[in-house]
CSV table of C-alpha atoms in Angstrom, one decimal:
chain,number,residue,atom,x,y,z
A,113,UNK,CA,7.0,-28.7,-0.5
A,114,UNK,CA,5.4,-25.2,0.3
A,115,UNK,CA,5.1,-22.9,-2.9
A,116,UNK,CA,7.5,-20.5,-1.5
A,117,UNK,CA,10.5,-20.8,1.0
A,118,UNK,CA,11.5,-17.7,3.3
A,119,UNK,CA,15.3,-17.1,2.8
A,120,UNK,CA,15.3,-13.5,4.9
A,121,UNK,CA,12.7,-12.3,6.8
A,122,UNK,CA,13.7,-8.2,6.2
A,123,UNK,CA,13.3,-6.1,9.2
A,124,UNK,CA,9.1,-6.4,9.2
A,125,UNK,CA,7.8,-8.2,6.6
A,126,UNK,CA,3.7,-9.3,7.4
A,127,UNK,CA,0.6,-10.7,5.9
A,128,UNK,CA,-2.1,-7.9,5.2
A,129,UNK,CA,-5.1,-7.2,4.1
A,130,UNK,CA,-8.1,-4.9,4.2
A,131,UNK,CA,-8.3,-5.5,8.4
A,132,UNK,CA,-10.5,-7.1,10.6
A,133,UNK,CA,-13.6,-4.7,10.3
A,134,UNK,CA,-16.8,-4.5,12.8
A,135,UNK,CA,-14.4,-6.1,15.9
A,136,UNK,CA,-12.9,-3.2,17.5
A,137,UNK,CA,-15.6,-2.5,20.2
A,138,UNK,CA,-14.7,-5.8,21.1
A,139,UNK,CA,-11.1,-4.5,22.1
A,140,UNK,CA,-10.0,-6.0,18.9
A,141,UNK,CA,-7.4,-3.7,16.5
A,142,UNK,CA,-8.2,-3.3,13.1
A,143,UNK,CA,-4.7,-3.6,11.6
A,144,UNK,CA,-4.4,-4.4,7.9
A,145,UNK,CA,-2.2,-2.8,5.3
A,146,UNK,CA,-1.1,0.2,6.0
A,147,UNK,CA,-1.0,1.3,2.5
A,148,UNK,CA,-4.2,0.2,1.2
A,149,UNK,CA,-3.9,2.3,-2.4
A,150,UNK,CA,-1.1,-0.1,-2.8
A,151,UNK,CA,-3.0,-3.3,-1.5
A,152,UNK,CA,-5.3,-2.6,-4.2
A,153,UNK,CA,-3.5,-2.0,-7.2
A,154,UNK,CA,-1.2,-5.0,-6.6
A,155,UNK,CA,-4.1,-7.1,-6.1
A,156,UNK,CA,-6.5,-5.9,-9.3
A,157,UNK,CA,-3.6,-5.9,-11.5
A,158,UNK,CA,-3.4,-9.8,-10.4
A,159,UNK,CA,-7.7,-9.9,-10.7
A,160,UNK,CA,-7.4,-11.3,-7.5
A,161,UNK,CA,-10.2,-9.8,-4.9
A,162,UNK,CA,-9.2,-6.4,-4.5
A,163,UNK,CA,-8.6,-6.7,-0.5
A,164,UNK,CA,-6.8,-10.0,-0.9
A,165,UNK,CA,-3.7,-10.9,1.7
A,166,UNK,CA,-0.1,-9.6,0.3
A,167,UNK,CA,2.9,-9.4,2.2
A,168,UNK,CA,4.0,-5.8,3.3
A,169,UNK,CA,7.7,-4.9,3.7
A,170,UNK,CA,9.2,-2.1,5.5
A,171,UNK,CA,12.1,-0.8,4.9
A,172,UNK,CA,14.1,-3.8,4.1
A,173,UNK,CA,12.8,-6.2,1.8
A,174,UNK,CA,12.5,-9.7,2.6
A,175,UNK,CA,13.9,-12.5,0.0
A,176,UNK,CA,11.8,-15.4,-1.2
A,177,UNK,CA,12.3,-18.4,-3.3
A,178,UNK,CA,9.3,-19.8,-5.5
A,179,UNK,CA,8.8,-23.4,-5.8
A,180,UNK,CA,5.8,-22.8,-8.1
A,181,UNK,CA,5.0,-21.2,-11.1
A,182,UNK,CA,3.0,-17.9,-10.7
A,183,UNK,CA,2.8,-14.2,-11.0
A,184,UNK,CA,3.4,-11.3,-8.4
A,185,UNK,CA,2.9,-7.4,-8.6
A,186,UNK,CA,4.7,-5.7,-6.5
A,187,UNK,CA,3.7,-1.7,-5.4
A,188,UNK,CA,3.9,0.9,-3.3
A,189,UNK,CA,7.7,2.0,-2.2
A,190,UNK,CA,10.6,1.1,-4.3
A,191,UNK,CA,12.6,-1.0,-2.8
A,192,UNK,CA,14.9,-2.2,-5.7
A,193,UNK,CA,13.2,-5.1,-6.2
A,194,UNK,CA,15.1,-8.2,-8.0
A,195,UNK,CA,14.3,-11.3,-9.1
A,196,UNK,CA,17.6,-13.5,-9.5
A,197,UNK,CA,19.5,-10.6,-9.0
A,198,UNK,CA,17.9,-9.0,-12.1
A,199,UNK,CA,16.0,-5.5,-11.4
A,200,UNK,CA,12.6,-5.9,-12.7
A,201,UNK,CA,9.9,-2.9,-12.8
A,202,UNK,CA,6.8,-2.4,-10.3
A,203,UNK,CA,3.3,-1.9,-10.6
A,204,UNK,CA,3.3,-4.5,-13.2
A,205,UNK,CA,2.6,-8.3,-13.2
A,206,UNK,CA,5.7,-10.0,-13.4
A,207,UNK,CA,5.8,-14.2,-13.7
A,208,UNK,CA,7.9,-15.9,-11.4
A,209,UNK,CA,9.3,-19.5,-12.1
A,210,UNK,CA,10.4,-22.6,-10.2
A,211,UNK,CA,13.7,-21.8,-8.6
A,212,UNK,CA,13.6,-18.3,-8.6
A,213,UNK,CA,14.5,-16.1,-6.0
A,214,UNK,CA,12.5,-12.4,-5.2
A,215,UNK,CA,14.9,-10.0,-3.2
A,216,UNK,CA,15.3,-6.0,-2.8
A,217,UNK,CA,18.4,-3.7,-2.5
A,218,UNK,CA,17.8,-0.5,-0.8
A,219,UNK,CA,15.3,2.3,-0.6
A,220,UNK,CA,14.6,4.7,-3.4
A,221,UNK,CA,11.2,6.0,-2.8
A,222,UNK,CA,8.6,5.3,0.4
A,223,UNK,CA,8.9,2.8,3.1
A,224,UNK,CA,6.8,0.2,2.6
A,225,UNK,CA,6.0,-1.9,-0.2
A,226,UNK,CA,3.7,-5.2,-1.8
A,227,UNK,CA,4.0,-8.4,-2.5
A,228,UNK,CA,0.7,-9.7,-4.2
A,229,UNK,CA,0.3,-13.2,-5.3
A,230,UNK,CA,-1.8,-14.5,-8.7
A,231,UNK,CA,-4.9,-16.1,-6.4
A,232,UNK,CA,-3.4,-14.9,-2.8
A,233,UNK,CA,-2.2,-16.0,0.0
A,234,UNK,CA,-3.1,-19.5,1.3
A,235,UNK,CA,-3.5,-19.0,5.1
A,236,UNK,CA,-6.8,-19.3,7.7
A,237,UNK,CA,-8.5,-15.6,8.4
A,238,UNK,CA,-8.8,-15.0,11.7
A,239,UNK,CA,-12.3,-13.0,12.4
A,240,UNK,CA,-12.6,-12.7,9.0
A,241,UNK,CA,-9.1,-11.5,8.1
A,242,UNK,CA,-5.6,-12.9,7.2
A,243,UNK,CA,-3.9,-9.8,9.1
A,244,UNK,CA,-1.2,-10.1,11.4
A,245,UNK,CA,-1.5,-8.3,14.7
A,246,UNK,CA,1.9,-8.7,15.8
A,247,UNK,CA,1.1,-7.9,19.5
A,248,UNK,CA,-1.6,-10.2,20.2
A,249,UNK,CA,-0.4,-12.8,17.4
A,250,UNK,CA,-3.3,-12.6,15.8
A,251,UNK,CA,-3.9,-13.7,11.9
A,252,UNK,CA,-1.4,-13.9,9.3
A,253,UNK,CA,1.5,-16.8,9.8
A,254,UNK,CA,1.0,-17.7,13.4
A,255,UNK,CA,0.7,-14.5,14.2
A,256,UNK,CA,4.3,-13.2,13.9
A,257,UNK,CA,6.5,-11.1,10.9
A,258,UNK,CA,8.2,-13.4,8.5
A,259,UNK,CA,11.2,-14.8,9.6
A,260,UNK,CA,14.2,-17.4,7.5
A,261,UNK,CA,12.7,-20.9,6.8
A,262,UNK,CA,9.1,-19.5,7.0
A,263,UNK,CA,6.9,-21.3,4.4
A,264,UNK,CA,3.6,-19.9,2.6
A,265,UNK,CA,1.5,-21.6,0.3
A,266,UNK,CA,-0.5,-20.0,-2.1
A,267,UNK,CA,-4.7,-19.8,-3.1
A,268,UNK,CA,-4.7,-22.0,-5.8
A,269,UNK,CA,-6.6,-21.1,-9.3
A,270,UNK,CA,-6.8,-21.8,-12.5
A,271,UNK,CA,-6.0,-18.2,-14.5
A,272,UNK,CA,-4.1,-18.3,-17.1
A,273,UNK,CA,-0.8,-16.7,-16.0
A,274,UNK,CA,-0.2,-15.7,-20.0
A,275,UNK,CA,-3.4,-13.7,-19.5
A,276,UNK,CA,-2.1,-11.5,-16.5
A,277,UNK,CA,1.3,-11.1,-16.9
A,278,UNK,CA,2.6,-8.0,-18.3
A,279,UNK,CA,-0.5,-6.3,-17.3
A,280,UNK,CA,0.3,-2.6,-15.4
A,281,UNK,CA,-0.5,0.8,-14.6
A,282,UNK,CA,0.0,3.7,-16.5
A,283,UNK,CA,2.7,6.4,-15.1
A,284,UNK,CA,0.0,8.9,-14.3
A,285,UNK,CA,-1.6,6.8,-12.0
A,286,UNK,CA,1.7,6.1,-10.1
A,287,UNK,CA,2.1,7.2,-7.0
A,288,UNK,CA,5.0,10.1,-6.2
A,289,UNK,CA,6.7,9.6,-2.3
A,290,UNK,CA,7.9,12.6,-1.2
A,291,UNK,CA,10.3,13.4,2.0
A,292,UNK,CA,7.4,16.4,2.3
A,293,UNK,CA,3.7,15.4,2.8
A,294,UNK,CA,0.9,17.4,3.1
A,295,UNK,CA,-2.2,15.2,4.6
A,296,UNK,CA,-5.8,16.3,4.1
A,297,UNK,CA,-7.3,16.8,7.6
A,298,UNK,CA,-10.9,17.3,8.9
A,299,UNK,CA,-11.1,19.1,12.5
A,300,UNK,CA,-12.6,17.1,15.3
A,301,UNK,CA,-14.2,15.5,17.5
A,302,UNK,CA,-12.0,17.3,20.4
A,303,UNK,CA,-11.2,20.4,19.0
A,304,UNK,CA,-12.9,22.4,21.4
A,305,UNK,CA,-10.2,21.2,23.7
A,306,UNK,CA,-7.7,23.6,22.0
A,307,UNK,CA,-6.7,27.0,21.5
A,308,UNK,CA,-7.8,29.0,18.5
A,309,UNK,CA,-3.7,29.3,18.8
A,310,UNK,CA,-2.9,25.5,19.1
A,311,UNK,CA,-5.2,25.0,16.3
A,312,UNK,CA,-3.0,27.5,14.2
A,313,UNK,CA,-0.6,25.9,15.4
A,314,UNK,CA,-1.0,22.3,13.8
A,315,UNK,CA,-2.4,24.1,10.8
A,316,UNK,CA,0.7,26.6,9.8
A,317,UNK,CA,3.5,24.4,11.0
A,318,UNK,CA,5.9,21.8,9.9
A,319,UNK,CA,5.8,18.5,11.9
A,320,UNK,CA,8.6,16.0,11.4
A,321,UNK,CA,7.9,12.0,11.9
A,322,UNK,CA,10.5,10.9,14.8
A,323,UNK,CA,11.8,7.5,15.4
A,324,UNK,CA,8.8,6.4,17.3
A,325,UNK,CA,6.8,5.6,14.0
A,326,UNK,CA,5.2,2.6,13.1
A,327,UNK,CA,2.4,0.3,12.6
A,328,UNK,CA,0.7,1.6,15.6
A,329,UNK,CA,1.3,5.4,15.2
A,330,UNK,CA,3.7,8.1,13.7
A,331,UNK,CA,5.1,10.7,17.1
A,332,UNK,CA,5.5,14.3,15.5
A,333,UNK,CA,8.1,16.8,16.4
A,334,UNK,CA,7.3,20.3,16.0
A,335,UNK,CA,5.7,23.6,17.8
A,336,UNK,CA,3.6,22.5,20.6
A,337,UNK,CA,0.3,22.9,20.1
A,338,UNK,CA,-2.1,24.6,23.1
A,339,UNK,CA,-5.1,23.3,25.1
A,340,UNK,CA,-7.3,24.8,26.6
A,341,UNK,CA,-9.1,21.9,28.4
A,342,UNK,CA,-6.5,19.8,28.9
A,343,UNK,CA,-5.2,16.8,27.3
A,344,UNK,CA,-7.5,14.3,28.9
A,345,UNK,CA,-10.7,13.0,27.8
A,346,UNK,CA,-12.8,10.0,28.6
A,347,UNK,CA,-11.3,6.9,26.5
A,348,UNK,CA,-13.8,7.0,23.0
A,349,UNK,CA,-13.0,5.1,19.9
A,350,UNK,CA,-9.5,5.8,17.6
A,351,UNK,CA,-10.2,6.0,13.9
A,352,UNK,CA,-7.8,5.5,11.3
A,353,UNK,CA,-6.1,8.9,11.3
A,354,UNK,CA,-6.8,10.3,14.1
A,355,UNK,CA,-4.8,13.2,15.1
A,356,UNK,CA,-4.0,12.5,19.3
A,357,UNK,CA,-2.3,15.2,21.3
A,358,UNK,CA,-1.6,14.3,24.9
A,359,UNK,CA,-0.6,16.8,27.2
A,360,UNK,CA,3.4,17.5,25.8
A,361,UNK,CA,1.2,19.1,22.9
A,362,UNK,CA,3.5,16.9,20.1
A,363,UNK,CA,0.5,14.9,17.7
A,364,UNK,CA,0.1,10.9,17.0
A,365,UNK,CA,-1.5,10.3,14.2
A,366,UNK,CA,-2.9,6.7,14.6
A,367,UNK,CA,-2.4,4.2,12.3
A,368,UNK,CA,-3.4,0.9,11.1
A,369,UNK,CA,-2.5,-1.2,15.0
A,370,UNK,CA,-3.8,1.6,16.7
A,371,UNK,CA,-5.5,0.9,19.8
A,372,UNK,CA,-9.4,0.6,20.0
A,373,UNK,CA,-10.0,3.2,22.6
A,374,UNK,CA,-7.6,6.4,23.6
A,375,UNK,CA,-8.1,9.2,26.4
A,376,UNK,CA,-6.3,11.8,24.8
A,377,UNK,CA,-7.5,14.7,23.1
A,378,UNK,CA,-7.9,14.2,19.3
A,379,UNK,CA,-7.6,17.7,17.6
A,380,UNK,CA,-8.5,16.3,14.0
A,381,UNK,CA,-8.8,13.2,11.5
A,382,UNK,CA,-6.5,12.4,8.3
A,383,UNK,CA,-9.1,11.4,5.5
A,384,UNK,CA,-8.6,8.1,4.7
A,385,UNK,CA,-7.2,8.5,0.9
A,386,UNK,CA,-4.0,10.5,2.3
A,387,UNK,CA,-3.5,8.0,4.8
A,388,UNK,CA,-1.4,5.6,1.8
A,389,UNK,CA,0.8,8.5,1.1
A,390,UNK,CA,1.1,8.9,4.8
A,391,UNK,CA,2.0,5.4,5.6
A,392,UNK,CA,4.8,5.5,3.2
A,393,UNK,CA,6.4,8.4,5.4
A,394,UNK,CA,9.6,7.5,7.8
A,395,UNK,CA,11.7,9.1,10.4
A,396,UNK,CA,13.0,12.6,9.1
A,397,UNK,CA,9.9,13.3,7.0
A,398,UNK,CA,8.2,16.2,7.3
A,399,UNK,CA,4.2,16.7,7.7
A,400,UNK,CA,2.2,19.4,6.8
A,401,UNK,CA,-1.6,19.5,7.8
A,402,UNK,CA,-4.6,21.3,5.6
A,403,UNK,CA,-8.1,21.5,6.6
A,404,UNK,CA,-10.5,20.6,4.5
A,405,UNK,CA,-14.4,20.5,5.7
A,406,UNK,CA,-16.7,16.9,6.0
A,407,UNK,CA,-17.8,17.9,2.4
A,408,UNK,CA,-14.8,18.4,0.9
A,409,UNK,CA,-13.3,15.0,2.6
A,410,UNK,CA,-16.4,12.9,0.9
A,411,UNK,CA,-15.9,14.5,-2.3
A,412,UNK,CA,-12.3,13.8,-2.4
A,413,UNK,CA,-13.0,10.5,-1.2
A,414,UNK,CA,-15.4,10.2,-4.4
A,415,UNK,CA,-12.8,11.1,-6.6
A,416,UNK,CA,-10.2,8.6,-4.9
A,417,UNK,CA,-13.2,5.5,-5.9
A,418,UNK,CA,-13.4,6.7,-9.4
A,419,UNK,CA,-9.6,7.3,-9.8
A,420,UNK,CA,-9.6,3.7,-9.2
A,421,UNK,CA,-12.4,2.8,-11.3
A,422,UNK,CA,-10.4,4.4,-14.1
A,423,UNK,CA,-7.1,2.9,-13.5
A,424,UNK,CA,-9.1,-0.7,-13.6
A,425,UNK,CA,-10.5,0.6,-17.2
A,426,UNK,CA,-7.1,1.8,-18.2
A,427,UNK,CA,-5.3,-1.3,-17.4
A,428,UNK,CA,-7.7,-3.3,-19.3
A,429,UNK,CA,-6.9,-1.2,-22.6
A,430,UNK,CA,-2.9,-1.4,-21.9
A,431,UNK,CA,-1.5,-2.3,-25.4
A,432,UNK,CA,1.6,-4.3,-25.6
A,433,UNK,CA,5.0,-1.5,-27.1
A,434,UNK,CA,5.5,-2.3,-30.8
A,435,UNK,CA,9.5,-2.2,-31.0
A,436,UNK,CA,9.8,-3.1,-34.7
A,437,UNK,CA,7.4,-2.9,-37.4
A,438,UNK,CA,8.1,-3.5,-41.1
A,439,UNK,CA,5.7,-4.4,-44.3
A,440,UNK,CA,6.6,-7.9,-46.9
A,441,UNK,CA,5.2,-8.6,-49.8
A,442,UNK,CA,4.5,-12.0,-50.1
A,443,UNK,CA,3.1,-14.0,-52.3
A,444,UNK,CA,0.7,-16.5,-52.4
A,445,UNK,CA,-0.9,-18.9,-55.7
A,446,UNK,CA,0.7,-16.1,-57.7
A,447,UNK,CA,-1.1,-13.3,-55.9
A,448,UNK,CA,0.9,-11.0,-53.8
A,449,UNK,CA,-0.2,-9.3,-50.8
A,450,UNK,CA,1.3,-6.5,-48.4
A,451,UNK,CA,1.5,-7.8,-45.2
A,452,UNK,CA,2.3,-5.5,-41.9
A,453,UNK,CA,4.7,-7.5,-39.4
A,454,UNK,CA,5.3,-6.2,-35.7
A,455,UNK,CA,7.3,-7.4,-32.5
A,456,UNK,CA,6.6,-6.2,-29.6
A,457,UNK,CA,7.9,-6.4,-26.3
């Protein structure tokens, strides 16, 4: 019997981790989690590896029955998350029993959210990744998005689940999802192809994510933004981020299944530490972009690593709530000592 039975699928529920990195120039997408702050969290919270495989839901959440005794965390957007129809938190290590059954209710925050498993998920990495790449089914379970009667094993180890569970984040370090983002962008590497307006354009205005969003690439709606060269270059490499505008003047932003090559114009780059925030955006959203220079974007990437390095240090020092506390004297071979009692929860 597999470790845990697929009851409902959701609407796009897929293995993910960090990506297949080093294969694109091979034609080869990178895919991976779109929401890699997430990915992370859920996974160190676990002391699993901290790009380990985790299921990613969108939208609406899959339901799962364990047939083994472990732990989960589950991050990123709230998806009302239950476990026997009892609401239980996120961003914190839950244990799962034999029998029980993981499902979510509707959205409150985000679009996306994790699944990660105490150990991972047990399935072969396909050039060195367990990724799905739904198009060429590539990686993850056969290649596809969970579906009912789906079965997944999990990595086994031998960590004491008393030792992890319980473990979480502090508030601070939470992430906030807002219908309004504002994404950190640095100009380039086509920006000569565009209009000191069209460039004023992308930079004062408010874009809104349509319903052609997803793992590929978010289409904006908004003020059209002006070449001056034209919207066609000779097909380079996409990066994660990167800002296309074809020749309707409307931006992409590419995204985690983006293509490996592109011929249109790419007025600017998302740094990579808004791109979490960005991936939990959805149709109806609205975008704002702000420049920032190279430096800027490699000192805020700088803070992003030791924002993590301090939420590792701060979960370690999480002390359990005391909800009762009282003092007894006792006493013992006629001597009596005062001895503090607390519960916690």
């Amino acid at each position: 019997m597999a470790d845990i039975k697929v009851i409902k699928g959701g609407l796009l529920t897929t293995i993910q981790d960090r990506g297949r990195i080093g294969y694109q120039k091979f034609g080869m997408p990178v895919a991976g989690a779109m929401d890699e702050f997430s990915l992370r969290i859920g996974n160190i919270l676990l002391k699993n590896k901290e790009f380990e495989g985790a299921l990613e839901i969108t939208m609406i959440g899959a339901e799962l029955m364990f047939n083994v005794n472990t732990a989960i965390a589950i991050t990123g957007a709230d998806l009302s998350p239950k476990i026997n129809n009892k609401e239980v938190d996120m961003w914190k290590v839950l244990r799962v029993n034999i029998g029980d059954v993981l499902s979510f209710g509707k959205i409150k925050s985000g679009s996306r959210s994790y699944i990660c498993f105490l150990g991972g998920i047990d399935v072969t990495e396909v050039m060195g990744s367990k990724s799905t790449y739904i198009k060429a089914n590539v990686g993850g379970l056969n290649g596809k998005a969970l579906k009912a009667e789906d079965e997944l094993n999990l990595l086994k180890n031998n960590i004491d689940l008393d030792k992890v569970v319980d473990r979480n984040i502090k508030d601070e370090f939470k992430p906030i999802y807002s219908n309004n983002i504002n994404v950190r962008v640095v100009m380039g590497p086509q920006e000569d192809y565009f209009s000191d307006s069209g460039i004023e354009t992308l930079l004062s205005s408010e874009y809104e994510i349509t319903n052609e969003a997803d793992r590929m690439g978010y289409r904006l709606m908004g003020k059209k933004i002006e070449h001056v060269k034209g919207a066609d270059i000779v097909s380079d490499g996409i990066v994660l981020g990167a800002v296309q505008v074809p020749a309707h003047g409307m931006p992409i932003i590419m995204m985690a299944d983006r293509q490996t090559t592109g011929g249109y114009a790419k007025i600017a780059t998302v740094i990579s530490q808004d791109i979490s925030l960005l991936a939990q955006g959805k149709s109806k959203d609205k975008i704002k972009f702000i420049r920032v220079s190279l430096q800027e974007a490699a000192n805020l990437l700088k803070e992003y690593e030791n924002r993590i390095e301090r939420i590792k240090n701060s979960i370690e020092r999480v002390k359990k709530e005391i909800i009762k506390s009282k003092r007894y004297y006792i006493n013992v071979s006629g001597e009596s000592y005062n001895v503090l009692v607390e519960e916690y929860k």
